[in-house]
Amino acid sequence: MGFPEEVLEHVFSFITSHTDRNVVSLVCKSWYEIERWCRRRIFVGNCYAVSPAMMIRRFPEVRSVELKGKPHFADFNLVPDGWGGYFYPWICEMARAYPWLEEIKLKRMVVTDDNLELISKSFKNFKVLVLSSCEGFSTHGLAAIAANCRNLRELDLRESEVEDLSGHWLSHFPDSCTSLQSLNMSCLSSEVSFSALQRLIARSPNLKTLRLNRAVPLEKLSTLLRRAPQLVELGTGAYSAEIRPDVYANLTEAFSRCKEVKGLSGFWDVLPSYLPAIYSVCSRLTSLNLSYATIQSPDVTKIITQCPNLQSLSVLDYIEDTGLNALSLSCKDLRELRVFPSDPFVANANVSLTEQGLVAVSEGCSKLQSVLYFCRQMSNSALTTIAKNRPNLTCFRLCILEPRAPDYLTFEPLDVGFGAIVEHCKQLQRLSLSGLLTDRVFEYIGKWAKKLEMLSIAFAGDSDLGLHHVLSGCDSLRKLEIRDCPFGDKALLANVSKLETMRSLWMSSCSVSLGACKRLSQKMPRLNVEVIDEQGDLDSRPDNCHVEKLYIYRTVAGPRFDMPSFIRTMDQNPTYRS
Amino acid sequence: MEGGYSRVVEDVHPQLLDLIPNERNWFVKKDNNNNIEGDEKKLELRLGPPGVEDWSLSNAHKNYKSPQKAAQKRSAPAPVVGWPPVRSFRKNIASSSSKPAPAKKEKMVDSCQKGFFVKINMIGVPIGRKVDLNAYDSYEKLFVAVDQLFRGLLAAQNDTSGGRVNGNHEHDKAITGLLHGNGEYSLVYEDNEGDRMLVGDVPWHMFVSSVKRLRVIKSSEISNTCCLGSRQENIKL
């Protein structure tokens, strides 16, 4: 390779995907060196896989850092409080080492107000802060960001848990701040000062994304929209108000002026009478999130049948099979469908949404790639039909609400149906299983799901053989999360080297023994085998007792030391045990 | 953990499914202990090899009723931590927002557009009319309009020579007394809940926001139904 460094650097600047850059760095020593100096964006999928110091040592000129903390099952309260995922060590080092840092994106991490203040004061050119499903901070921290980040472009708090002390934080944006392009405060509950919000929007000519919180009243939405007709993504606040013709007329007119709007969300507390106000933007919509809107099928249908360009729809199961049928006829460009349960803890079906709705969409929407579907009944024949209709599926997450529910027509397990999914959908990257499943389904998955990267399993399988099929067969597997399955030691110990090729494995309420965890840890020094046991007293437990929860991940940073007392990393070197 | 595999499952042989078809509904008998509460024992479905006792697939299919029927026998499932996998902010959607009420369709759209036309029928007149409620701001004006709409039609019905719908109606018999309810006719309306109501009780704008259609009926019809008591609940006091 006789190219001068500058040329290679220039070529590398076109290579943006993380995997590609990683591959580039492995070509030879000089490429490794050049690449590491010009890498600008870092993605760390597990914040414990590498230490901040290591990252900084290798990549000194980074502008954007993305980190993920807790395991995915933390979303469903399976990961106890105090588990970890602290941003603190990262911000301490980055504040010192990356003065030109522009972007920080965090998912499922614990971030404090001090951390936020440190961000706001350490990086002169800070532009983008995304806190996805994070926790540990309050609106005081947001005030610091607002006040000190002169060139802030994006502040996105999606689904984070924020200690909402007051809405005053928004008023901390100085009058000189005109750079805002994206603001997502939908997870906050406090009312922000409306005049401050209005002025902020009015002086942000590049504002493209605005997601309001529930507390912003509908009567005032038109005022905001009128100041931001260039919006591309809008999340409303609560979507109901006293029935007043003037409010309605203003709203309708304001929406009709928003010629660029492609995505809508929000819609808490919907009063159907106000829905027609959005009709003028429907024909341009590519994304619609009605998953908080408790409106019934006819109202939902009325909207979606006016959205021929819809690519992504999130909706409650109030849409029912009839609405999904209408969707399949109207929205031929649909790529992603997510149907959430309106009343997940009730055994009886409160709505008429069955497997038929999903079948209809799989028939009518030829571009459908990604499905998240909560329902109360499923059959092998429906799954097989879906699989044959849509071999282009890349993400299929099915949640039948009752654990271990069989095929409702034949009472058989749903092995064959899910088997059809993995067999036909050869590009499947993500799969979530539910219903009654035996080891057979895992045999199919191990055999067919060669591109599968993430698999979620609950209340399924008969024996270790099931887990073994997955670990030995799924070549692309990166993340595996399992709960309440009869998988034990044998499968794990037979596939130890597989675990180092994966990002992480979560197992809770399974049949893995403490002894097996210790042995696994001893065999695999580059894995952290963490046992979580809230009953305490791990030291006095016999080796044959089952662990409550187990989290195994590959790492070059060694065991971590920020764990609470009920989490223990299994010893890697028993000779040094005190 | 409730319902989970936290205990060691030594024998992974699936347990017996014992289905007892009972009239219209399935009952599932449990043959084993579990941590699940009493009522729930009826619900636990576990698969067993076919041919056990009288159970067979064909029987099952023949006797199978809709899942809703079986589901009706269920009590609320015992809570399992983290199941179903929904985020906490999605959990109380049905209860925290007002439940959808399909009957309550306020006529917001129509009343805010240029014209809010509702059907109006009159007893004895086979052809209905449409009236633009946005054009009026009081009951008085509405009643005048009703009179103008139907006076000619009513006369034409009574006129055996047929014909004149349009034209000069000044000499036809006026439809009066709608306002005070003491005339030959009364005006009633159907509201957004499907109920028949006497026009005039609520403020005008409230009436406009809930009216779906109008009817001109004989006043005698009201007193008849009052006597019969069948529509008692529909007449607003």
PDB file of C-alpha atoms in Angstrom, chain B residues 75-173:
ATOM      1  CA  SER B  75     -59.862 -15.001  35.988  1.00  0.00           C
ATOM      2  CA  ALA B  76     -57.094 -12.447  35.858  1.00  0.00           C
ATOM      3  CA  PRO B  77     -53.726 -14.178  35.409  1.00  0.00           C
ATOM      4  CA  ALA B  78     -51.371 -14.077  38.355  1.00  0.00           C
ATOM      5  CA  PRO B  79     -48.869 -11.278  37.756  1.00  0.00           C
ATOM      6  CA  VAL B  80     -45.526 -12.426  36.435  1.00  0.00           C
ATOM      7  CA  VAL B  81     -42.664  -9.956  36.797  1.00  0.00           C
ATOM      8  CA  GLY B  82     -41.777  -8.384  33.498  1.00  0.00           C
ATOM      9  CA  TRP B  83     -44.548 -10.104  31.551  1.00  0.00           C
ATOM     10  CA  PRO B  84     -45.968  -9.200  29.156  1.00  0.00           C
ATOM     11  CA  PRO B  85     -42.900  -7.279  28.024  1.00  0.00           C
ATOM     12  CA  VAL B  86     -44.291  -3.771  27.918  1.00  0.00           C
ATOM     13  CA  ARG B  87     -42.510  -0.703  29.210  1.00  0.00           C
ATOM     14  CA  SER B  88     -43.966   0.785  32.371  1.00  0.00           C
ATOM     15  CA  PHE B  89     -45.157   3.918  30.635  1.00  0.00           C
ATOM     16  CA  ARG B  90     -47.326   1.763  28.388  1.00  0.00           C
ATOM     17  CA  LYS B  91     -48.923  -0.169  31.192  1.00  0.00           C
ATOM     18  CA  ASN B  92     -51.902   1.884  32.201  1.00  0.00           C
ATOM     19  CA  ILE B  93     -52.961   3.289  28.899  1.00  0.00           C
ATOM     20  CA  ALA B  94     -56.484   1.937  28.993  1.00  0.00           C
ATOM     21  CA  SER B  95     -57.187   3.195  32.476  1.00  0.00           C
ATOM     22  CA  SER B  96     -55.250   6.439  32.536  1.00  0.00           C
ATOM     23  CA  SER B  97     -56.784   7.874  29.402  1.00  0.00           C
ATOM     24  CA  SER B  98     -60.530   8.019  29.051  1.00  0.00           C
ATOM     25  CA  LYS B  99     -61.839   4.859  27.507  1.00  0.00           C
ATOM     26  CA  PRO B 100     -62.846   5.216  23.893  1.00  0.00           C
ATOM     27  CA  ALA B 101     -66.568   5.880  23.628  1.00  0.00           C
ATOM     28  CA  PRO B 102     -67.710   5.163  20.111  1.00  0.00           C
ATOM     29  CA  ALA B 103     -71.158   6.567  20.624  1.00  0.00           C
ATOM     30  CA  LYS B 104     -69.919   9.975  21.612  1.00  0.00           C
ATOM     31  CA  LYS B 105     -69.066  11.439  18.272  1.00  0.00           C
ATOM     32  CA  GLU B 106     -69.257  15.155  18.735  1.00  0.00           C
ATOM     33  CA  LYS B 107     -70.125  16.892  15.549  1.00  0.00           C
ATOM     34  CA  MET B 108     -67.049  19.106  15.792  1.00  0.00           C
ATOM     35  CA  VAL B 109     -66.022  18.735  12.206  1.00  0.00           C
ATOM     36  CA  ASP B 110     -69.338  19.580  10.685  1.00  0.00           C
ATOM     37  CA  SER B 111     -70.113  22.429  12.979  1.00  0.00           C
ATOM     38  CA  CYS B 112     -66.817  24.074  12.160  1.00  0.00           C
ATOM     39  CA  GLN B 113     -67.012  23.722   8.446  1.00  0.00           C
ATOM     40  CA  LYS B 114     -68.872  25.988   6.106  1.00  0.00           C
ATOM     41  CA  GLY B 115     -72.213  24.229   6.525  1.00  0.00           C
ATOM     42  CA  PHE B 116     -73.508  21.746   9.043  1.00  0.00           C
ATOM     43  CA  PHE B 117     -76.275  19.947   7.235  1.00  0.00           C
ATOM     44  CA  VAL B 118     -78.446  17.471   9.063  1.00  0.00           C
ATOM     45  CA  LYS B 119     -81.335  15.459   7.729  1.00  0.00           C
ATOM     46  CA  ILE B 120     -84.786  16.429   8.750  1.00  0.00           C
ATOM     47  CA  ASN B 121     -87.836  14.316   8.172  1.00  0.00           C
ATOM     48  CA  MET B 122     -91.416  15.167   8.776  1.00  0.00           C
ATOM     49  CA  ILE B 123     -94.185  12.750   9.562  1.00  0.00           C
ATOM     50  CA  GLY B 124     -96.486  12.417   6.633  1.00  0.00           C
ATOM     51  CA  VAL B 125     -93.879  13.648   4.163  1.00  0.00           C
ATOM     52  CA  PRO B 126     -92.011  10.869   2.408  1.00  0.00           C
ATOM     53  CA  ILE B 127     -89.176  13.069   1.169  1.00  0.00           C
ATOM     54  CA  GLY B 128     -86.781  14.465   3.716  1.00  0.00           C
ATOM     55  CA  ARG B 129     -84.843  17.714   3.663  1.00  0.00           C
ATOM     56  CA  LYS B 130     -81.515  18.887   4.882  1.00  0.00           C
ATOM     57  CA  VAL B 131     -81.041  21.917   7.057  1.00  0.00           C
ATOM     58  CA  ASP B 132     -77.825  23.843   7.675  1.00  0.00           C
ATOM     59  CA  LEU B 133     -77.654  24.379  11.410  1.00  0.00           C
ATOM     60  CA  ASN B 134     -74.690  26.719  11.062  1.00  0.00           C
ATOM     61  CA  ALA B 135     -76.970  29.178   9.411  1.00  0.00           C
ATOM     62  CA  TYR B 136     -78.902  29.736  12.609  1.00  0.00           C
ATOM     63  CA  ASP B 137     -77.970  30.770  16.061  1.00  0.00           C
ATOM     64  CA  SER B 138     -81.187  30.112  17.926  1.00  0.00           C
ATOM     65  CA  TYR B 139     -84.064  27.699  18.157  1.00  0.00           C
ATOM     66  CA  GLU B 140     -86.467  30.370  16.995  1.00  0.00           C
ATOM     67  CA  LYS B 141     -84.706  30.713  13.686  1.00  0.00           C
ATOM     68  CA  LEU B 142     -84.530  26.954  13.293  1.00  0.00           C
ATOM     69  CA  PHE B 143     -88.253  26.600  13.769  1.00  0.00           C
ATOM     70  CA  VAL B 144     -88.907  29.262  11.192  1.00  0.00           C
ATOM     71  CA  ALA B 145     -86.690  27.384   8.799  1.00  0.00           C
ATOM     72  CA  VAL B 146     -88.442  24.088   9.464  1.00  0.00           C
ATOM     73  CA  ASP B 147     -91.710  25.736   8.725  1.00  0.00           C
ATOM     74  CA  GLN B 148     -90.388  27.070   5.446  1.00  0.00           C
ATOM     75  CA  LEU B 149     -88.933  23.707   4.462  1.00  0.00           C
ATOM     76  CA  PHE B 150     -91.973  21.639   5.016  1.00  0.00           C
ATOM     77  CA  ARG B 151     -94.925  23.893   4.653  1.00  0.00           C
ATOM     78  CA  GLY B 152     -95.050  23.422   0.934  1.00  0.00           C
ATOM     79  CA  LEU B 153     -94.307  19.712   1.054  1.00  0.00           C
ATOM     80  CA  LEU B 154     -97.004  19.099   3.586  1.00  0.00           C
ATOM     81  CA  ALA B 155     -99.483  21.005   1.536  1.00  0.00           C
ATOM     82  CA  ALA B 156     -98.484  19.079  -1.554  1.00  0.00           C
ATOM     83  CA  GLN B 157     -99.072  15.831   0.280  1.00  0.00           C
ATOM     84  CA  ASN B 158    -102.520  16.946   1.232  1.00  0.00           C
ATOM     85  CA  ASP B 159    -103.280  18.380  -2.117  1.00  0.00           C
ATOM     86  CA  THR B 160    -104.685  15.585  -4.222  1.00  0.00           C
ATOM     87  CA  SER B 161    -103.760  17.243  -7.461  1.00  0.00           C
ATOM     88  CA  GLY B 162    -100.067  16.800  -6.485  1.00  0.00           C
ATOM     89  CA  GLY B 163     -97.319  18.920  -7.936  1.00  0.00           C
ATOM     90  CA  ARG B 164     -96.467  22.115  -6.229  1.00  0.00           C
ATOM     91  CA  VAL B 165     -93.351  21.667  -4.101  1.00  0.00           C
ATOM     92  CA  ASN B 166     -91.729  24.942  -4.861  1.00  0.00           C
ATOM     93  CA  GLY B 167     -93.389  28.195  -5.422  1.00  0.00           C
ATOM     94  CA  ASN B 168     -95.465  30.402  -3.266  1.00  0.00           C
ATOM     95  CA  HIS B 169     -96.384  28.822   0.022  1.00  0.00           C
ATOM     96  CA  GLU B 170     -97.740  31.784   1.791  1.00  0.00           C
ATOM     97  CA  HIS B 171    -101.234  30.503   1.632  1.00  0.00           C
ATOM     98  CA  ASP B 172    -100.406  27.032   2.862  1.00  0.00           C
ATOM     99  CA  LYS B 173    -100.994  26.146   6.419  1.00  0.00           C
TER     100      LYS B 173
END
